Short mmCIF file of C-alpha atoms in Angstrom, two decimals:
data_model
loop_
_atom_site.label_atom_id
_atom_site.label_comp_id
_atom_site.label_asym_id
_atom_site.label_seq_id
_atom_site.Cartn_x
_atom_site.Cartn_y
_atom_site.Cartn_z
CA MET A 625 20.74 20.52 3.53
CA PRO A 626 18.27 21.60 0.93
CA LEU A 627 18.75 25.29 1.34
CA LEU A 628 22.48 24.94 1.23
CA TRP A 629 22.54 22.81 -1.99
CA CYS A 630 20.15 25.68 -3.65
CA GLU A 631 22.76 28.15 -3.41
CA ASN A 632 24.19 28.91 -6.93
CA ARG A 633 27.87 28.05 -5.78
CA TYR A 634 26.72 24.19 -4.80
CA ALA A 635 24.49 23.95 -8.16
CA ARG A 636 27.71 24.46 -10.31
CA ILE A 637 29.03 21.44 -8.88
CA MET A 638 27.53 17.86 -10.75
CA SER A 639 26.77 15.35 -8.01
CA PHE A 640 26.36 11.87 -8.60
CA THR A 641 24.65 9.44 -5.90
CA SER A 642 25.29 5.96 -5.65
CA GLY A 643 22.59 5.20 -3.08
CA ALA A 644 18.90 5.85 -2.59
CA ALA A 645 18.08 9.61 -2.57
CA GLU A 646 15.16 11.49 -1.58
CA THR A 647 12.37 12.12 -3.88
CA ILE A 648 12.91 15.97 -3.65
CA PHE A 649 16.00 15.55 -5.47
CA ARG A 650 13.77 14.92 -8.85
CA ASN A 651 12.91 18.53 -8.06
CA LYS A 652 15.02 20.21 -11.02
CA THR A 653 14.55 23.91 -9.83
CA LEU A 654 15.85 22.80 -6.43
CA TYR A 655 18.55 20.43 -7.66
CA PRO A 656 19.29 20.88 -11.38
CA ASN A 657 22.70 19.36 -10.80
CA VAL A 658 22.14 16.20 -9.21
CA ILE A 659 21.95 12.63 -11.15
CA LEU A 660 20.23 9.95 -8.83
CA ALA A 661 22.38 6.70 -10.15
CA GLY A 662 21.98 4.46 -7.38
CA ASN A 663 19.95 1.18 -7.69
CA ASN A 664 17.19 1.84 -5.41
CA ALA A 665 15.25 4.72 -6.81
CA VAL A 666 12.03 5.68 -4.99
CA LYS A 667 10.19 6.32 -7.93
CA SER A 668 11.02 2.92 -9.43
CA MET A 669 9.80 1.10 -6.07
CA HIS A 670 6.77 3.27 -5.83
CA ASN A 671 5.72 2.43 -9.72
CA ILE A 672 5.78 -1.56 -9.12
CA TYR A 673 3.68 -1.17 -6.27
CA THR A 674 1.30 0.79 -7.89
CA LYS A 675 1.34 -1.31 -11.31
CA PHE A 676 0.90 -4.13 -9.34
CA PHE A 677 -2.16 -2.97 -7.46
CA GLN A 678 -3.62 -1.72 -10.43
CA ARG A 679 -3.50 -5.00 -12.44
CA PHE A 680 -5.35 -6.98 -10.11
CA LEU A 681 -7.92 -3.66 -9.20
CA TRP A 682 -7.20 -3.26 -5.62
CA THR A 683 -7.80 0.07 -4.63
CA SER A 684 -7.64 -0.46 -0.45
CA VAL A 685 -4.32 -0.60 0.91
CA TYR A 686 -3.14 -0.73 4.56
CA ILE A 687 0.68 -0.06 5.08
CA LEU A 688 2.44 -0.93 8.16
CA LEU A 689 5.83 0.50 9.29
CA ASP A 690 7.56 -1.44 11.77
CA SER A 691 9.95 -0.01 14.48
CA SER A 692 12.46 -2.41 12.57
CA ALA A 693 12.13 -0.57 9.69
CA THR A 694 15.91 0.25 7.72
CA PRO A 695 16.38 3.66 6.29
CA MET A 696 15.31 2.59 2.77
CA HIS A 697 12.10 1.52 4.53
CA LEU A 698 11.97 4.74 5.83
CA LEU A 699 12.59 6.01 2.70
CA LEU A 700 9.89 4.53 1.00
CA ILE A 701 7.21 5.14 3.37
CA GLN A 702 7.59 9.10 3.10
CA ASN A 703 6.54 9.05 -0.41
CA PHE A 704 4.26 5.88 -0.49
CA VAL A 705 1.22 7.40 1.41
CA SER A 706 0.73 10.69 -0.39
CA GLY A 707 1.58 9.08 -4.08
CA LEU A 708 -1.17 6.31 -3.79
CA THR A 709 -3.61 8.80 -2.07
CA ALA A 710 -2.68 11.21 -5.05
CA LYS A 711 -3.74 8.32 -7.57
CA GLY A 712 -7.22 7.53 -5.92
CA PHE A 713 -6.13 4.63 -3.70
CA ARG A 714 -7.85 4.19 -0.18
CA VAL A 715 -4.95 4.49 1.99
CA LYS A 716 -4.38 3.61 5.60
CA PHE A 717 -1.35 3.76 7.83
CA ALA A 718 -0.14 2.35 11.14
CA ASN A 719 3.01 1.83 13.03
CA THR A 720 3.94 -1.81 14.73
CA ASP A 721 6.46 -2.83 16.96
CA MET A 722 6.86 -6.81 16.56
CA ARG A 723 9.84 -6.75 18.89
CA ASN A 724 7.95 -5.32 21.71
CA PRO A 725 4.39 -6.33 21.36
CA GLU A 726 3.68 -5.13 24.85
CA LYS A 727 4.07 -1.44 23.33
CA ILE A 728 1.06 -1.97 20.79
CA ASN A 729 -2.05 -3.77 20.64
CA LEU A 730 -1.79 -5.36 17.64
CA SER A 731 -5.20 -6.99 17.92
CA ILE A 732 -6.77 -3.32 17.44
CA ILE A 733 -4.42 -2.91 14.40
CA LEU A 734 -5.59 -6.20 12.74
CA ARG A 735 -9.28 -5.42 13.47
CA ASP A 736 -8.66 -2.34 11.62
CA MET A 737 -7.12 -3.71 8.78
CA GLN A 738 -10.18 -6.11 8.42
CA MET A 739 -12.41 -3.37 8.28
CA SER A 740 -10.15 -1.30 5.87
CA ALA A 741 -8.32 -3.37 3.18
CA ARG A 742 -7.43 -6.78 1.87
CA VAL A 743 -3.82 -5.35 0.76
CA ILE A 744 -1.23 -5.14 3.38
CA VAL A 745 2.12 -3.65 2.63
CA PHE A 746 4.56 -4.29 5.66
CA LEU A 747 7.78 -2.45 5.74
CA GLY A 748 10.54 -3.84 8.33
CA TYR A 749 13.10 -6.56 9.15
CA ALA A 750 12.70 -10.07 8.02
CA SER A 751 12.55 -11.56 11.49
CA ASP A 752 9.89 -9.09 12.24
CA PHE A 753 7.77 -9.63 9.30
CA ARG A 754 7.69 -13.53 10.34
CA GLN A 755 6.37 -12.57 13.87
CA PHE A 756 3.63 -10.47 12.08
CA MET A 757 2.55 -13.42 9.59
CA LEU A 758 2.42 -15.81 12.49
CA GLN A 759 -0.08 -13.20 14.04
CA VAL A 760 -2.33 -13.02 11.31
CA LYS A 761 -2.39 -16.70 10.58
CA ARG A 762 -3.69 -17.07 14.41
CA ALA A 763 -6.13 -14.45 13.47
CA GLU A 764 -7.48 -16.56 10.67
CA MET A 765 -6.37 -13.83 8.10
CA THR A 766 -4.29 -16.43 6.00
CA ASN A 767 -7.19 -17.94 4.09
CA GLY A 768 -6.43 -16.19 0.71
CA GLU A 769 -8.72 -13.32 1.35
CA TYR A 770 -5.84 -11.28 2.28
CA VAL A 771 -2.47 -10.42 0.17
CA TYR A 772 0.56 -9.49 2.21
CA LEU A 773 3.46 -7.50 0.53
CA ALA A 774 6.93 -7.43 1.97
CA TYR A 775 10.06 -5.32 0.43
CA GLU A 776 13.44 -6.12 0.48
CA PRO A 777 15.67 -3.70 -1.50
CA PHE A 778 18.34 -6.09 -2.10
CA ARG A 779 19.31 -9.56 -0.76
CA HIS A 780 21.40 -8.86 2.28
CA PRO A 781 21.05 -11.10 5.24
CA THR A 782 22.56 -8.51 7.85
CA PHE A 783 21.08 -5.42 6.37
CA TYR A 784 17.30 -6.77 5.93
CA GLY A 785 17.47 -10.20 7.16
CA ASN A 786 16.45 -13.66 5.62
CA TYR A 787 12.59 -13.36 3.95
CA THR A 788 11.74 -17.06 4.39
CA TRP A 789 9.50 -18.91 6.82
CA LYS A 790 12.16 -21.38 7.81
CA TYR A 791 14.18 -20.47 11.05
CA GLY A 792 14.58 -24.08 12.46
CA ASP A 793 11.90 -23.55 15.57
CA GLN A 794 9.02 -24.56 16.61
CA PHE A 795 7.06 -22.36 14.65
CA ASP A 796 8.12 -23.35 10.95
CA GLU A 797 5.23 -25.28 10.20
CA GLU A 798 2.67 -22.36 11.06
CA ALA A 799 4.94 -19.74 9.29
CA GLN A 800 5.02 -21.99 6.27
CA VAL A 801 1.21 -21.84 5.93
CA ALA A 802 1.13 -18.10 6.48
CA TYR A 803 4.02 -17.26 3.78
CA GLU A 804 1.60 -18.69 1.11
CA SER A 805 -0.20 -15.22 1.29
CA VAL A 806 2.91 -13.14 0.56
CA PHE A 807 4.53 -11.34 -1.92
CA LEU A 808 8.09 -10.07 -2.08
CA VAL A 809 9.29 -7.11 -4.03
CA THR A 810 12.99 -6.98 -4.63
CA PHE A 811 15.96 -6.33 -6.79
CA PRO A 812 16.87 -9.09 -9.20
CA GLN A 813 19.61 -10.81 -8.41
CA GLU A 814 22.71 -10.08 -10.61
CA ASN A 815 23.36 -11.96 -13.58
CA SER A 816 25.96 -14.67 -12.76
CA SER A 817 26.76 -14.87 -16.54
CA ASN A 818 28.26 -11.75 -16.63
CA GLY A 819 31.81 -12.24 -16.36
CA ARG A 820 32.88 -8.51 -15.75
CA LEU A 821 30.49 -8.30 -12.98
CA VAL A 822 31.68 -11.59 -11.37
CA GLY A 823 35.35 -10.27 -11.90
CA LEU A 824 34.18 -7.09 -9.69
CA TYR A 825 32.33 -8.84 -7.25
CA ASP A 826 35.82 -10.75 -6.28
CA THR A 827 37.85 -7.41 -6.31
CA PHE A 828 35.14 -6.08 -4.18
CA LYS A 829 35.59 -8.99 -1.62
CA ASN A 830 39.33 -8.81 -1.66
CA ILE A 831 39.64 -5.16 -1.00
CA SER A 832 36.98 -5.57 1.77
CA LYS A 833 39.18 -8.36 3.08
CA LEU A 834 42.28 -6.82 3.23
CA VAL A 835 41.51 -3.04 4.02
CA PHE A 836 38.52 -3.31 6.24
CA ASN A 837 38.92 -6.87 7.42
CA LEU A 838 35.30 -8.00 6.34
CA THR A 839 34.77 -11.08 4.94
CA TYR A 840 31.77 -12.01 2.73
CA ALA A 841 29.82 -15.17 3.51
CA PRO A 842 30.21 -18.00 0.80
CA LEU A 843 27.20 -17.15 -1.16
CA GLU A 844 27.12 -13.36 -0.33
CA THR A 845 27.62 -10.78 -3.03
CA PRO A 846 28.59 -6.98 -2.56
CA ASN A 847 25.36 -4.78 -2.33
CA PRO A 848 24.37 -3.04 -5.23
CA PHE A 849 25.21 0.32 -3.72
CA VAL A 850 29.14 -0.90 -4.12
CA THR A 851 28.30 -1.52 -7.91
CA ALA A 852 26.77 1.34 -8.63
CA ALA A 853 29.54 3.64 -7.00
CA TYR A 854 31.68 2.03 -9.64
CA GLU A 855 29.26 2.62 -12.47
CA ASP A 856 29.11 6.24 -11.42
CA VAL A 857 32.88 6.69 -12.16
CA ILE A 858 32.14 5.09 -15.54
CA LEU A 859 29.25 7.25 -16.17
CA PHE A 860 31.10 10.24 -15.57
CA GLY A 861 33.76 9.45 -17.68
CA HIS A 862 31.43 8.74 -20.95
CA GLY A 863 29.63 11.94 -20.12
CA LEU A 864 32.94 13.78 -20.11
CA GLU A 865 34.20 12.24 -23.34
CA GLU A 866 31.22 12.82 -24.97
CA ALA A 867 31.26 16.73 -23.95
CA LEU A 868 34.70 17.14 -25.21
CA ASN A 869 34.02 15.46 -28.40
CA ASP A 870 30.59 17.12 -29.32
CA SER A 871 31.37 20.29 -30.95
CA SER A 872 27.58 20.62 -31.74
CA ARG A 873 26.82 20.88 -28.27
CA ILE A 874 29.30 22.58 -26.36
CA VAL A 875 28.93 22.61 -22.71
CA ASP A 876 30.62 24.78 -19.74
CA LEU A 877 32.15 22.05 -17.78
CA SER A 878 32.35 24.78 -14.58
CA ASP A 879 28.44 24.44 -15.24
CA GLY A 880 27.41 21.16 -13.12
CA SER A 881 23.84 21.84 -13.83
CA ALA A 882 24.39 22.00 -17.87
CA PHE A 883 26.14 18.65 -17.34
CA ALA A 884 23.65 16.80 -15.59
CA ARG A 885 21.43 17.56 -18.30
CA ARG A 886 23.64 15.22 -20.40
CA TYR A 887 22.21 12.43 -18.67
CA TRP A 888 18.74 13.17 -18.72
CA ASN A 889 16.41 10.53 -20.72
CA ARG A 890 19.56 8.43 -21.78
CA THR A 891 20.60 4.77 -21.92
CA PHE A 892 24.25 4.04 -21.22
CA TRP A 893 25.73 0.68 -22.18
CA LEU A 894 28.37 -0.35 -19.49
CA ASP A 895 30.28 -3.49 -19.00
CA THR A 896 27.83 -4.34 -16.17
CA GLY A 897 24.82 -3.59 -18.22
CA PRO A 898 22.52 -0.86 -19.33
CA ILE A 899 21.74 1.99 -17.34
CA GLU A 900 18.73 3.69 -17.93
CA PHE A 901 17.75 7.52 -16.52
CA ASP A 902 14.38 9.05 -16.84
CA GLU A 903 13.40 12.55 -17.64
CA VAL A 904 15.10 14.19 -14.75
CA GLY A 905 18.53 12.08 -14.48
CA GLU A 906 17.14 9.42 -11.89
CA ARG A 907 18.17 5.72 -12.70
CA LYS A 908 15.27 3.25 -13.73
CA GLN A 909 15.61 0.30 -12.02
CA PRO A 910 13.92 -3.12 -12.88
CA LEU A 911 11.97 -4.87 -10.01
CA ILE A 912 10.64 -8.39 -9.55
CA ILE A 913 7.63 -9.73 -7.49
CA GLN A 914 8.16 -13.18 -5.79
CA GLN A 915 5.95 -15.48 -3.92
CA PHE A 916 6.28 -17.92 -1.20
CA GLN A 917 4.66 -21.04 -3.01
CA LYS A 918 3.66 -24.18 -1.03
CA GLY A 919 6.48 -26.49 -0.42
CA GLY A 920 9.27 -23.56 -1.15
CA VAL A 921 11.51 -22.34 1.35
CA TRP A 922 12.40 -19.17 -0.53
CA PRO A 923 10.55 -17.45 -2.97
CA ILE A 924 10.24 -17.74 -6.57
CA THR A 925 9.90 -15.20 -9.05
CA VAL A 926 6.49 -14.74 -10.80
CA MET A 927 6.46 -11.36 -11.96
CA THR A 928 9.14 -8.82 -13.32
CA LEU A 929 8.88 -5.17 -14.46
CA ASP A 930 11.90 -4.16 -16.72
CA ALA A 931 13.18 -0.17 -15.97
CA SER A 932 11.27 1.25 -18.90
CA ALA A 933 8.32 -1.23 -19.05
CA ASN A 934 4.90 -0.24 -18.61
CA GLU A 935 3.63 -3.56 -17.91
CA PHE A 936 4.56 -6.81 -15.92
CA ALA A 937 6.14 -9.69 -17.86
CA ASP A 938 4.79 -12.71 -16.33
CA VAL A 939 7.20 -15.58 -15.34
CA ALA A 940 5.57 -18.42 -13.32
CA SER A 941 1.99 -18.86 -12.29
CA ILE A 942 0.80 -17.49 -9.03
CA SER A 943 -0.42 -20.19 -6.53
CA TRP A 944 -3.35 -19.08 -4.21
CA LYS A 945 -5.65 -20.96 -1.96
CA VAL A 946 -8.77 -19.43 -3.48
CA PRO A 947 -9.21 -18.27 -6.79
CA PHE A 948 -6.75 -15.41 -7.50
CA PRO A 949 -6.79 -12.28 -7.42
CA PRO A 950 -9.12 -12.12 -4.28
CA PRO A 951 -11.32 -9.04 -4.52
CA ASN A 952 -10.48 -5.47 -3.29
CA GLU A 953 -13.62 -5.64 -0.85
CA PRO A 954 -15.48 -8.69 0.55
CA ALA A 955 -18.83 -9.15 -0.86
CA CYS A 956 -20.52 -8.15 2.12
CA GLY A 957 -18.33 -5.10 2.37
CA PHE A 958 -15.60 -4.25 4.91
CA LEU A 959 -18.19 -3.84 7.86
CA GLY A 960 -20.60 -6.96 6.46
CA THR A 961 -23.39 -4.42 6.04
CA ASN A 962 -23.88 -5.06 2.11
CA VAL A 963 -27.73 -5.34 1.18
CA ILE A 964 -26.77 -8.57 -0.62
CA CYS A 965 -25.88 -10.18 2.33
CA TRP A 966 -28.88 -9.83 4.37
CA LYS A 967 -31.00 -12.61 3.08
CA LYS A 968 -27.88 -15.04 4.12
CA ASP A 969 -28.14 -14.19 7.70
CA ALA A 970 -31.53 -15.41 8.95
CA ASN A 971 -31.12 -13.73 12.55
CA PHE A 972 -30.14 -10.62 10.63
CA THR A 973 -33.28 -10.78 8.74
CA ILE A 974 -35.46 -11.14 11.81
CA VAL A 975 -34.07 -7.99 13.23
CA ILE A 976 -34.57 -5.85 10.34
CA THR A 977 -38.16 -6.91 9.54
CA SER A 978 -38.65 -6.66 13.40
CA ILE A 979 -37.29 -2.92 13.48
CA ILE A 980 -39.66 -2.14 10.34
CA SER A 981 -42.85 -3.38 11.81
CA VAL A 982 -42.15 -1.22 14.72
CA LEU A 983 -41.04 1.59 12.64
CA VAL A 984 -44.38 1.48 10.41
CA ALA A 985 -46.63 0.98 13.76
CA LEU A 986 -45.06 3.97 15.21
CA MET A 987 -45.61 6.20 12.22
CA LEU A 988 -49.19 4.98 12.35
CA LEU A 989 -49.78 6.00 15.70
CA LEU A 990 -47.90 9.15 15.33
CA LEU A 991 -50.39 9.98 12.30
CA LEU A 992 -53.54 9.14 14.41
CA TRP A 993 -52.30 11.33 17.28
CA ALA A 994 -51.61 14.43 14.56
CA ARG A 995 -55.05 13.94 13.54
CA ILE A 996 -56.52 14.16 17.09
CA TRP A 997 -54.65 16.83 17.88
CA ARG A 998 -55.34 19.04 14.80
CA ARG A 999 -59.19 18.12 15.07
CA SER A 1000 -58.93 19.45 18.65
CA LEU A 1001 -58.04 22.96 17.70
CA LEU A 1002 -61.37 23.12 15.86
CA PRO A 1003 -64.23 25.01 17.14
CA ASP A 1004 -66.73 22.89 18.93
CA GLY A 1005 -69.59 22.73 16.17
CA GLN A 1006 -66.84 21.54 13.83
CA LYS A 1007 -65.01 18.88 15.76
CA SER A 1008 -65.00 15.85 13.74
CA PHE A 1009 -62.92 12.53 14.71
CA GLY A 1010 -63.81 10.35 11.60
CA TRP A 1011 -64.83 6.97 12.98
CA LEU A 1012 -64.94 8.82 16.46
CA ASP A 1013 -67.14 11.36 15.29
CA PHE A 1014 -69.16 13.07 18.05
CA GLN A 1015 -70.73 16.42 18.45
CA VAL A 1016 -71.49 17.84 21.87
CA GLN A 1017 -74.72 19.35 22.29
CA GLY A 1018 -75.31 20.21 25.92
CA GLU A 1019 -75.79 17.37 28.44
CA LEU A 1020 -75.99 14.97 25.50
CA CYS A 1021 -73.22 13.18 23.40
CA LYS A 1022 -74.86 12.64 19.84
CA PRO A 1023 -72.83 10.75 17.59
CA ARG A 1024 -73.03 11.90 14.15
CA LEU A 1025 -74.42 8.95 11.93
CA PRO A 1026 -74.31 8.60 8.36
CA HIS A 1027 -77.17 10.11 6.11
CA GLY A 1028 -80.25 8.29 5.95
CA MET A 1029 -79.87 6.37 9.37
CA VAL A 1030 -82.21 7.12 12.49
CA GLU A 1031 -80.80 9.32 15.23
CA ARG A 1032 -80.69 8.22 18.92
CA TYR A 1033 -79.82 9.92 22.04
CA SER A 1034 -78.26 9.09 24.73
CA SER A 1035 -77.12 10.07 28.11
CA CYS A 1036 -73.42 11.02 28.48
#
């Protein structure tokens, strides 16, 4: 596919995408004719995670890709690990299969997490995430020391499941406690005060029912890809009208690459709201971070990151079991070997002291042996062993006494 699109004949056909797309499409040498107008820009998703970690000084991250991961999760993971690593993060990665626990040894993964990071990103279906959180709760890893993040591209119970702890089973109470350590990265809900948008939703629902025999649930809204497809047509109309009326900037309408450049670094105001494009024609996406707080069945929004914002806007306070944020690394280190914690463990101190004593004794014995061995290499008349200072004279062993003392001989 990439090689095909690189051919000149395809580069002259402008292409709008209303869904998520690979980050390779940002390469304008390969794809100068592609405009990424979907509501799930990979760059925006990667950006919100990076800024969230940087804000709280977390540099060690553990990413779990579950077998239930959707195409959106798979699209994100392809760029997540390499992107964070390039920015100086310490990243570890593992695969899980919460639906088939016999296929993996989750205890080994949890142990590796404990020795690697305190920030864990889970990419997978909502019910599988709940199962994972129950497991970490039982492993005593929901005491506020760990931060868990799940990703919901947009609210859709069929595509991504219901990101809530409440399933009406015997594990609800346990799951509720576990979810107090969870943040959810997601797409903001559409503004219900926008009459035009509400009307579009009604139109989409009617078409779905009449043409495709699909009936939406009472509170369900069409996913953002449907709205983006509508917006793509309007965006193309704006660009075409502008090109036809702009005599100062003549564009060959048969040159899709040149026409696509009209959308770079631009903001368009549509009846559905503003749409911003970055320097390569990828739509900037506003995203939010929600938290499950005590007593709430659904998460509440605590932070927002607008499409062009460099910093988060705080919406609500973060509720945490311990002072927030938890540190990137435990005080005693991931392996518990930090020197500042030695004095806190009497047994550890005794062991270290014993080891040092043995090492000192061995060093002294080694020095004594080296001294004796070195003296033994000297001629007989020059042998001297300090306090073992004897000279061999015939059949007599004559100790060499200090100067001034009377010499006494004895038989050997």
